[in-house]
PDB file of C-alpha atoms in Angstrom:
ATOM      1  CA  UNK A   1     -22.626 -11.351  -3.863  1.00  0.00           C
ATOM      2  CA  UNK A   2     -19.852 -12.771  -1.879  1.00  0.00           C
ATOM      3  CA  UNK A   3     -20.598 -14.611   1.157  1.00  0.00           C
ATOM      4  CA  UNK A   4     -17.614 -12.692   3.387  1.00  0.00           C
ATOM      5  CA  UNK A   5     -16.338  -9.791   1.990  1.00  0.00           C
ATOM      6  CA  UNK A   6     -12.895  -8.227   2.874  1.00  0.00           C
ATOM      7  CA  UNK A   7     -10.899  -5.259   1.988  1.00  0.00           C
ATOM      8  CA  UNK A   8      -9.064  -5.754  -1.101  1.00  0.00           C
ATOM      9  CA  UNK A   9      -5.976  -4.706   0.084  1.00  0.00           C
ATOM     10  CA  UNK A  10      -2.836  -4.744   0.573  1.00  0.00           C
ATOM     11  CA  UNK A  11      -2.181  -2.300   2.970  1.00  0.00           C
ATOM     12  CA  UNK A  12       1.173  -1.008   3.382  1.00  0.00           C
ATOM     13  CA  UNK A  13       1.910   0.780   6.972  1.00  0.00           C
ATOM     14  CA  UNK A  14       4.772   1.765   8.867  1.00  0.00           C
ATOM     15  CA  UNK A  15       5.552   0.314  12.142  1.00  0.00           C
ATOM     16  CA  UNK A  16       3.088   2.359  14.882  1.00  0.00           C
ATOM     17  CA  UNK A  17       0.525   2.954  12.783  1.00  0.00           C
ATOM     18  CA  UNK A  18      -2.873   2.470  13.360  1.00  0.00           C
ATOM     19  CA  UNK A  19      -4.649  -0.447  10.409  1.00  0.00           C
ATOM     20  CA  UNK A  20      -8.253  -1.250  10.167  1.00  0.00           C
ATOM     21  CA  UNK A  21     -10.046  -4.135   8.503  1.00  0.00           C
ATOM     22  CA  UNK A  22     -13.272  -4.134   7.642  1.00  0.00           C
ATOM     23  CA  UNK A  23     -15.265  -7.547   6.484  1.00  0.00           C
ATOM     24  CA  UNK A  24     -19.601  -7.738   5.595  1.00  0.00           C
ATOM     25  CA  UNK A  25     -21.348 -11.204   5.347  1.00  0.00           C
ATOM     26  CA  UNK A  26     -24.460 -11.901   3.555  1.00  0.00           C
ATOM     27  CA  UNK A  27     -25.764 -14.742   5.762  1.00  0.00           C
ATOM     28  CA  UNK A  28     -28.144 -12.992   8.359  1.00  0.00           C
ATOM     29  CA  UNK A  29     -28.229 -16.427  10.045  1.00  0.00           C
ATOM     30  CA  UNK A  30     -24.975 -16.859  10.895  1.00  0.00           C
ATOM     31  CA  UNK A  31     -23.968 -17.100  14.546  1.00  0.00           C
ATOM     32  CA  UNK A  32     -20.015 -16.763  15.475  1.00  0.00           C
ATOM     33  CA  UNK A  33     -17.367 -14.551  14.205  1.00  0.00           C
ATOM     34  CA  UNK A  34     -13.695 -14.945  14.076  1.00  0.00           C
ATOM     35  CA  UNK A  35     -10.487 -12.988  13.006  1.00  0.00           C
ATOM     36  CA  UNK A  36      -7.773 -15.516  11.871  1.00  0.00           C
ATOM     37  CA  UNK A  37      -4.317 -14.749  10.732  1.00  0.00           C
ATOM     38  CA  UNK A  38      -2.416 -16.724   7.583  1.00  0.00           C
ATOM     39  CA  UNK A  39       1.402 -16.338   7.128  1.00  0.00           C
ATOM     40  CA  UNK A  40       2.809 -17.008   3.665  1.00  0.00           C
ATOM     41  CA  UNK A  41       1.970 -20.699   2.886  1.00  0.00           C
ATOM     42  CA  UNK A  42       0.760 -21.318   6.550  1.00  0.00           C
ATOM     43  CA  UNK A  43      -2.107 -22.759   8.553  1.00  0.00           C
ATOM     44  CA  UNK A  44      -4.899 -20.146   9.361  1.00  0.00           C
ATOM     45  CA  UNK A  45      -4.551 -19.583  13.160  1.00  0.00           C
ATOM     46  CA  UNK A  46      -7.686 -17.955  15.751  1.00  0.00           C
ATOM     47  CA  UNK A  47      -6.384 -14.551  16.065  1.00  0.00           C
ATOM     48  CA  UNK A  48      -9.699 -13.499  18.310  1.00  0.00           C
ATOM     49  CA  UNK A  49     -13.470 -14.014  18.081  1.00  0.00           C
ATOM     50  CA  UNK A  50     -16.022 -11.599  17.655  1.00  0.00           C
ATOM     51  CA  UNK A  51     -18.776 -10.362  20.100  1.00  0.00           C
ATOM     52  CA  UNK A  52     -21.490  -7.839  19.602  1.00  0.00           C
ATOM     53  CA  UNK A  53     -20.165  -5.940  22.764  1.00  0.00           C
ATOM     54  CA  UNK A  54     -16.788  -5.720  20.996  1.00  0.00           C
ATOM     55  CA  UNK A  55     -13.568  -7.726  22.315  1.00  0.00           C
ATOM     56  CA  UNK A  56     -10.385  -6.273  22.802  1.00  0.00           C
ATOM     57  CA  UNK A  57      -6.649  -8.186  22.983  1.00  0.00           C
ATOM     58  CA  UNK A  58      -3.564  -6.181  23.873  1.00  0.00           C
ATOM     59  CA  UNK A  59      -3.086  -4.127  20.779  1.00  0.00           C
ATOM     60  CA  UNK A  60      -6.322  -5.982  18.679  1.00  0.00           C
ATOM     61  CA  UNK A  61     -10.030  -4.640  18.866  1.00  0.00           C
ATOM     62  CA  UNK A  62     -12.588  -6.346  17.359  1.00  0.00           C
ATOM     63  CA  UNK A  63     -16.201  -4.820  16.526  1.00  0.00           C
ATOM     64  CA  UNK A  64     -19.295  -6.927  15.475  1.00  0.00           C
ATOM     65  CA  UNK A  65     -22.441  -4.899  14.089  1.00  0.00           C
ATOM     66  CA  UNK A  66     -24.882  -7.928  13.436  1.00  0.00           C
ATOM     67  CA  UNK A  67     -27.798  -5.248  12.014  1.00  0.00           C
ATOM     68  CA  UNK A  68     -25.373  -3.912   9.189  1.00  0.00           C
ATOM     69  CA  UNK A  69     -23.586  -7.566   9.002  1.00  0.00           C
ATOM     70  CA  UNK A  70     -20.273  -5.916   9.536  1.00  0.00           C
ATOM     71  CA  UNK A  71     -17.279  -6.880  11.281  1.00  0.00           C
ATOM     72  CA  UNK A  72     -13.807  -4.743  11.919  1.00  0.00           C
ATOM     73  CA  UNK A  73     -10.294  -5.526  12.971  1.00  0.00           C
ATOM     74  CA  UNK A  74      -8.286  -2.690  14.919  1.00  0.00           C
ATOM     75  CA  UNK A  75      -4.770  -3.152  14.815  1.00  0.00           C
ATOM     76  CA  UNK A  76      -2.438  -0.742  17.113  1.00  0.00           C
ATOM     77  CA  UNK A  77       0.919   0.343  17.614  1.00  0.00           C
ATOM     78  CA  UNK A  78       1.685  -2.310  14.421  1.00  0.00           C
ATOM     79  CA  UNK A  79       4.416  -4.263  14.750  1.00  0.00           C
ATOM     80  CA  UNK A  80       6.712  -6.042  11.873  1.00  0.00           C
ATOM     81  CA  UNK A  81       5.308  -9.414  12.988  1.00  0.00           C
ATOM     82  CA  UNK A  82       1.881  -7.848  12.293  1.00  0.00           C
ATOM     83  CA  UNK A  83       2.742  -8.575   8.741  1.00  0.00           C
ATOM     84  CA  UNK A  84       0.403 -11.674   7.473  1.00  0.00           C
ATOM     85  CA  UNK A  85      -3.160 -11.798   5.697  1.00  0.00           C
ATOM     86  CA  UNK A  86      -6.330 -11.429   7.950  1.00  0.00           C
ATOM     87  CA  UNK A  87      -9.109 -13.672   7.850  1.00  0.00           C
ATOM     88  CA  UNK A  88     -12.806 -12.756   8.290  1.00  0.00           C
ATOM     89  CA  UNK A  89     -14.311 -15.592   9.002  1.00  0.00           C
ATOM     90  CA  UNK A  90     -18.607 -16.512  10.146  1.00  0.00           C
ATOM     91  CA  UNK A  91     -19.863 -19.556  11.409  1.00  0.00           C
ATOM     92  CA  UNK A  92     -23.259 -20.505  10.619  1.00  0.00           C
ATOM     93  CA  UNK A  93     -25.931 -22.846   8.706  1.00  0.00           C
ATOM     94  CA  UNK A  94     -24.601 -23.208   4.874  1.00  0.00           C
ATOM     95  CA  UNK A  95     -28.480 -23.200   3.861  1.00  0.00           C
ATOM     96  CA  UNK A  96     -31.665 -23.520   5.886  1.00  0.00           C
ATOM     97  CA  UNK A  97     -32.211 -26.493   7.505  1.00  0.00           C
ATOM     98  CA  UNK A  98     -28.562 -27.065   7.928  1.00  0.00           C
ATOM     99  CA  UNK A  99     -27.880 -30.049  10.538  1.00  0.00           C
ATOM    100  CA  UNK A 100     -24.715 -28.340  11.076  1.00  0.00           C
ATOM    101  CA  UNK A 101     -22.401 -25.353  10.532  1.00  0.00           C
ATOM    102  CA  UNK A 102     -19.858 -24.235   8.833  1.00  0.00           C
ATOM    103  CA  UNK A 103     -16.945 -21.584   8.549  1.00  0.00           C
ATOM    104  CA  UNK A 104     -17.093 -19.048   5.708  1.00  0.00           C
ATOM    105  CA  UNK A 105     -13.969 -17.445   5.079  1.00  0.00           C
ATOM    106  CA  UNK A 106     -12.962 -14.284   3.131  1.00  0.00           C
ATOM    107  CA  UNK A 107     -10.344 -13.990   0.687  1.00  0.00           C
ATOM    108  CA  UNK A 108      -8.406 -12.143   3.547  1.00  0.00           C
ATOM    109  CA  UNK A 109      -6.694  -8.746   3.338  1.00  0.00           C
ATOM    110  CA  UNK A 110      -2.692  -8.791   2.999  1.00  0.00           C
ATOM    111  CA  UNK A 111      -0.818  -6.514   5.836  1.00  0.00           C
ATOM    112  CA  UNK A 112       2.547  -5.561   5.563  1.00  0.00           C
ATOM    113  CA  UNK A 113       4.379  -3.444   8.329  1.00  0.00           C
ATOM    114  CA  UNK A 114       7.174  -1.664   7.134  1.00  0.00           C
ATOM    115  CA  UNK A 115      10.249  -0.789   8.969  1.00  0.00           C
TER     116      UNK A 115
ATOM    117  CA  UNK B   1       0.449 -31.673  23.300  1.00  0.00           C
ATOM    118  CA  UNK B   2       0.559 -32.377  19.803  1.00  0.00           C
ATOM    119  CA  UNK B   3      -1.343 -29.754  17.485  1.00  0.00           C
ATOM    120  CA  UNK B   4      -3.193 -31.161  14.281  1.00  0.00           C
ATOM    121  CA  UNK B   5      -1.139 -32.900  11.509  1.00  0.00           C
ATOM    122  CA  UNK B   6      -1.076 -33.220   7.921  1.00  0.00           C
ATOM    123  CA  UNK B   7       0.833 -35.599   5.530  1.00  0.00           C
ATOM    124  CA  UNK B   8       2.153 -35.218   2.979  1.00  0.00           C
ATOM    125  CA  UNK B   9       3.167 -31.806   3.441  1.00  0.00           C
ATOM    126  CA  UNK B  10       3.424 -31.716  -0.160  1.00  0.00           C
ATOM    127  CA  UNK B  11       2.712 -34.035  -2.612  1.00  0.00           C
ATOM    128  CA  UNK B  12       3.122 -33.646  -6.700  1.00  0.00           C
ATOM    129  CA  UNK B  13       0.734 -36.262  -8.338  1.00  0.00           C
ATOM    130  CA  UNK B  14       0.597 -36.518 -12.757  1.00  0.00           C
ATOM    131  CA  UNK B  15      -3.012 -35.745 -14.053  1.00  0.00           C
ATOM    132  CA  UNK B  16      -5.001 -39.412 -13.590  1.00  0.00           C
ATOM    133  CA  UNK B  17      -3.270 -40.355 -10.597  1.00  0.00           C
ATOM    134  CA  UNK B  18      -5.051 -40.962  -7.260  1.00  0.00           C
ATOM    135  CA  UNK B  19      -4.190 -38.362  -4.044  1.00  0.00           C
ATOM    136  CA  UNK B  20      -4.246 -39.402  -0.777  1.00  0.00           C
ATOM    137  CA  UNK B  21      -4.097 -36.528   2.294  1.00  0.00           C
ATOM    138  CA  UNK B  22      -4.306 -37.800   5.890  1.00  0.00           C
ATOM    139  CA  UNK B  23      -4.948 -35.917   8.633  1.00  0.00           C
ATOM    140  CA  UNK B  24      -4.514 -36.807  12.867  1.00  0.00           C
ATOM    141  CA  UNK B  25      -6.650 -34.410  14.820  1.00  0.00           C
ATOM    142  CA  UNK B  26      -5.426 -32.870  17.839  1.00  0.00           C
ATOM    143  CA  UNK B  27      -5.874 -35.701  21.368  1.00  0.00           C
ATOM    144  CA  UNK B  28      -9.190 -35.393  22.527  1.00  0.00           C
ATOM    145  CA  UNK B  29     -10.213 -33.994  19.197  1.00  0.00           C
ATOM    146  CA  UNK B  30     -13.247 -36.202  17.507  1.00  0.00           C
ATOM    147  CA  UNK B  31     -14.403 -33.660  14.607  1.00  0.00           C
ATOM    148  CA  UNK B  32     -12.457 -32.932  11.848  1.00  0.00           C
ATOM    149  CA  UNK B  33     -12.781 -30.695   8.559  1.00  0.00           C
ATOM    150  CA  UNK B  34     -11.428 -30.197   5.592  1.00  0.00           C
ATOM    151  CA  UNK B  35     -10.904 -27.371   3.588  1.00  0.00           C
ATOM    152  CA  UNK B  36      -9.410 -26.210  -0.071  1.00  0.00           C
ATOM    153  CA  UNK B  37      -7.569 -23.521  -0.830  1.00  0.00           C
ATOM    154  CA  UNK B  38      -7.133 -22.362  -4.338  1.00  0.00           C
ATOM    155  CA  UNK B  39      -4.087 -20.118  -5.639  1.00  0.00           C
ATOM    156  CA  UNK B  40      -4.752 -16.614  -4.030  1.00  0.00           C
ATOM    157  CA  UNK B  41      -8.565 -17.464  -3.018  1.00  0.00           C
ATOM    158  CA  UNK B  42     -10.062 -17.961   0.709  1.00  0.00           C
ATOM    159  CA  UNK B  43     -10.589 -21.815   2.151  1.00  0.00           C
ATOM    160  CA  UNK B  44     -13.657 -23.270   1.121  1.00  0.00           C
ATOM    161  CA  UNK B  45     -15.063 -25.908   3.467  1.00  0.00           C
ATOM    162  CA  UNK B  46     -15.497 -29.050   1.746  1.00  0.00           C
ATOM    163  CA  UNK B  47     -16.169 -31.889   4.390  1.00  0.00           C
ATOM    164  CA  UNK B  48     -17.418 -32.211   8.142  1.00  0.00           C
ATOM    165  CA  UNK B  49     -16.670 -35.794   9.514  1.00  0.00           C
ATOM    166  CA  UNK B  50     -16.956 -37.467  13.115  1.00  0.00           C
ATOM    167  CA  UNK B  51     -16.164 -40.922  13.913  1.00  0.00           C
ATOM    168  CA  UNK B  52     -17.236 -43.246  11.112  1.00  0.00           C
ATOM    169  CA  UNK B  53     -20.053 -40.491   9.968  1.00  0.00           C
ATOM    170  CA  UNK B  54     -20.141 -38.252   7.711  1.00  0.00           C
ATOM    171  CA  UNK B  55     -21.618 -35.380   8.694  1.00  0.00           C
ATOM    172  CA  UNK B  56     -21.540 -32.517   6.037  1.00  0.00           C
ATOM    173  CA  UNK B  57     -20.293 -33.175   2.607  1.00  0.00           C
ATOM    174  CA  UNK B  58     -22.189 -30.266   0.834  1.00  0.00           C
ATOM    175  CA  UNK B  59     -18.970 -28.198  -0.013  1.00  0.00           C
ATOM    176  CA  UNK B  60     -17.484 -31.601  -1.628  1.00  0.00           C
ATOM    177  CA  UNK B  61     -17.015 -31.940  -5.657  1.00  0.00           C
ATOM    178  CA  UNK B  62     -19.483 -34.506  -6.458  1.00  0.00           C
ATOM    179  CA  UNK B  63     -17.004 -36.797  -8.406  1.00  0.00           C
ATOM    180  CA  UNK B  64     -13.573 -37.622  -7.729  1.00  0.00           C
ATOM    181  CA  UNK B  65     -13.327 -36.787  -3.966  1.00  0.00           C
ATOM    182  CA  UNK B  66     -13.831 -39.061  -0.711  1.00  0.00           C
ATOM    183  CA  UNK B  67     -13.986 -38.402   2.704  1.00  0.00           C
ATOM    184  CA  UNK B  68     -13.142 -40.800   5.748  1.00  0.00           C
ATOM    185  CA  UNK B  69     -12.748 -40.900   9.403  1.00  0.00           C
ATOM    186  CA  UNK B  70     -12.316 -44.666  10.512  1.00  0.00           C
ATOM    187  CA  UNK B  71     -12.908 -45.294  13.867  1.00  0.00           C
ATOM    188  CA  UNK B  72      -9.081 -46.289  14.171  1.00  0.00           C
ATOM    189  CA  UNK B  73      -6.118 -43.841  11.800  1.00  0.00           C
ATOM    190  CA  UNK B  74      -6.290 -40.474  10.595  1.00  0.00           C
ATOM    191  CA  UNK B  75      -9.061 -38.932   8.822  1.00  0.00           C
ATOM    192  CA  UNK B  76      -8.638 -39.349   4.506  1.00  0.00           C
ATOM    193  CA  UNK B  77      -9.418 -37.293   1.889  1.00  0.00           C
ATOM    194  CA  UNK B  78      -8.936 -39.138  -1.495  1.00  0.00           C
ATOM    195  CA  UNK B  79      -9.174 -37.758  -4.775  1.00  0.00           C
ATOM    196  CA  UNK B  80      -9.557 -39.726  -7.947  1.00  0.00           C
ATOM    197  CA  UNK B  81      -8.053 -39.097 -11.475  1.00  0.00           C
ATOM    198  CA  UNK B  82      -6.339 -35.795 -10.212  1.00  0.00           C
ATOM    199  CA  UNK B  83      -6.507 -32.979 -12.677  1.00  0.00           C
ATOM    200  CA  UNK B  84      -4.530 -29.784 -12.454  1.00  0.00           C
ATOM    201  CA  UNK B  85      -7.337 -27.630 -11.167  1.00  0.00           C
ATOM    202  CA  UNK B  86      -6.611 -30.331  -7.857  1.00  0.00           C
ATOM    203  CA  UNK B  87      -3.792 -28.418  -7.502  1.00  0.00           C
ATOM    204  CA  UNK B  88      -4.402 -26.606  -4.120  1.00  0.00           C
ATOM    205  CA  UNK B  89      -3.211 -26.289  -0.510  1.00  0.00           C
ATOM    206  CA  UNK B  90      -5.481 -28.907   1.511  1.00  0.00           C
ATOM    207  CA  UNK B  91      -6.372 -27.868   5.438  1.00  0.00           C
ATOM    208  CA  UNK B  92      -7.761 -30.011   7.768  1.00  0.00           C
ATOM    209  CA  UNK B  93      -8.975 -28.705  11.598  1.00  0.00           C
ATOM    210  CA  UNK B  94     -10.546 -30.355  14.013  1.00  0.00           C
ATOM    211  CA  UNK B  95     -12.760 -29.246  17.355  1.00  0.00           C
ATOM    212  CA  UNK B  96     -13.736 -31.063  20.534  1.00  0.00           C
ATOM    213  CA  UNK B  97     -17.204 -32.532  20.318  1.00  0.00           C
ATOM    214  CA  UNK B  98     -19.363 -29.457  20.284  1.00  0.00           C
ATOM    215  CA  UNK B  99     -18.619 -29.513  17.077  1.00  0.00           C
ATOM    216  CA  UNK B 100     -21.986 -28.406  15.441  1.00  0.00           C
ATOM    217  CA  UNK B 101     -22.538 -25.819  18.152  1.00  0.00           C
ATOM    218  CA  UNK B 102     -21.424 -21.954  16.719  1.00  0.00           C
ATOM    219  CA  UNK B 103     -19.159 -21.432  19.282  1.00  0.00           C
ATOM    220  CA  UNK B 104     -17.137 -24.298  18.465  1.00  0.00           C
ATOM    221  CA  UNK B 105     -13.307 -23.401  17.598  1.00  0.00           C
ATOM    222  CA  UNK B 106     -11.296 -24.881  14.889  1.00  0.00           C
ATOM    223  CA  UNK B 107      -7.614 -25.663  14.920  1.00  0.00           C
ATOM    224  CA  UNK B 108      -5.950 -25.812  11.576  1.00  0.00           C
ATOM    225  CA  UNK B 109      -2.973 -28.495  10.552  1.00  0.00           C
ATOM    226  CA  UNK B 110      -0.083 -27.127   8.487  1.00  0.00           C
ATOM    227  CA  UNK B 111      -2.090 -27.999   5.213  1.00  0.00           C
ATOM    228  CA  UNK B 112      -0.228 -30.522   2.732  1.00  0.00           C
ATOM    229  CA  UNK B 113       0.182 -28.832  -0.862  1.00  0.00           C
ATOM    230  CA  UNK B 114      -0.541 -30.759  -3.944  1.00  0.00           C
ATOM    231  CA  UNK B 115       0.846 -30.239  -7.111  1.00  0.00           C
ATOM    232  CA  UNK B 116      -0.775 -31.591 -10.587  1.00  0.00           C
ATOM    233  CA  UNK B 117       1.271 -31.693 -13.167  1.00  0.00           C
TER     234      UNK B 117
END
């Protein structure tokens, strides 16, 4: 079983739509929870982080559900610069015992806006 | 305020050949991290270093690769004898000294790209 798992993808959407991502991780310990976004042959960059209340930025909502291990990504009102893959990524212990953690990432989910 | 950076940004290397990828976390920054990412795959975290320590290596080949973070100059990540399954895009980020704490954030350089032929 994969450690973060994403959406396949790609999803294809016109501008204004509505796009959800959905991401489950296996690690029950793990502590903090990110969205990142990756352009084409770019950097990951923080897009939000993830709280069990849910978060919301401008257009982006963010769910956590730490009982089902499930995280989601609402994007509104899409825009063409929307277009990039998203990132689930977890921050926890890599094993028991762990002095220290580490970030798990997904394969991401590819999202392109069309005009 | 400069972000993190990465040279190379690219770098071609023939199988046997040694890579070197240095990385300058952003000021104030004194963790760093380094991460691989494969041809259409997710980063995998390979490295955690501080200042002269080496704090998490469990996500690190066990031959071939090296990890640094000298008290003075950018943080190194060597690799030996390069093969073409090296061939990757290399990240590094770094984070302000709560670094082991889970609400640390990361900031990711541009990545250099190495290419095994």
């Amino acid at each position: 079983r994969k450690e973060v798992e994403q959406d396949p993808g790609p999803f294809n959407v016109p501008e204004g739509a509505t796009v959800a991502f959905n991401c489950t991780y296996s690690n029950s310990a793990s502590q903090s929870f990110f969205w990142y976004r990756q352009d084409c042959r770019k950097e990951p960059k923080l897009l939000m982080s993830v709280y069990s209340s849910g978060n919301e930025d401008g257009r982006f909502t963010a769910q956590l559900n730490r009982a089902s291990q499930y995280i989601s990504l609402l994007i509104r009102d899409s825009k063409l610069s929307d277009s990039a893959t998203y990132l689930c990524v977890v921050n926890g212990p890599a094993y028991s015992g762990a002095g220290s953690y580490q970030l798990t990432f997904g394969k991401g989910t590819k999202l392109s806006v069309i005009p | 305020n400069a972000g993190v950076m990465q040279n190379p940004r690219h770098l071609v290397r023939r199988r046997g050949q040694e890579a070197r990828l240095r990385c300058s976390p952003m000021k104030g920054h004194s963790h760093v991290y380094w991460y691989r990412q494969l041809p259409e795959e997710g980063l995998k975290f390979m490295v955690y270093l501080q200042k002269e320590n080496i704090i998490d290596e469990s996500g690190m080949p066990k031959e071939r690769f090296s990890a640094e973070f000298p008290k003075e100059g950018p943080s190194i990540l060597r690799i030996q004898q390069v093969v073409r399954g090296d061939s990757a895009a290399y990240f590094c980020a770094s984070s302000q000294q709560l670094g082991h704490l889970f609400t640390d954030t990361q900031y990711f350089g541009p990545g250099t790209r190495l290419t095994v032929l």
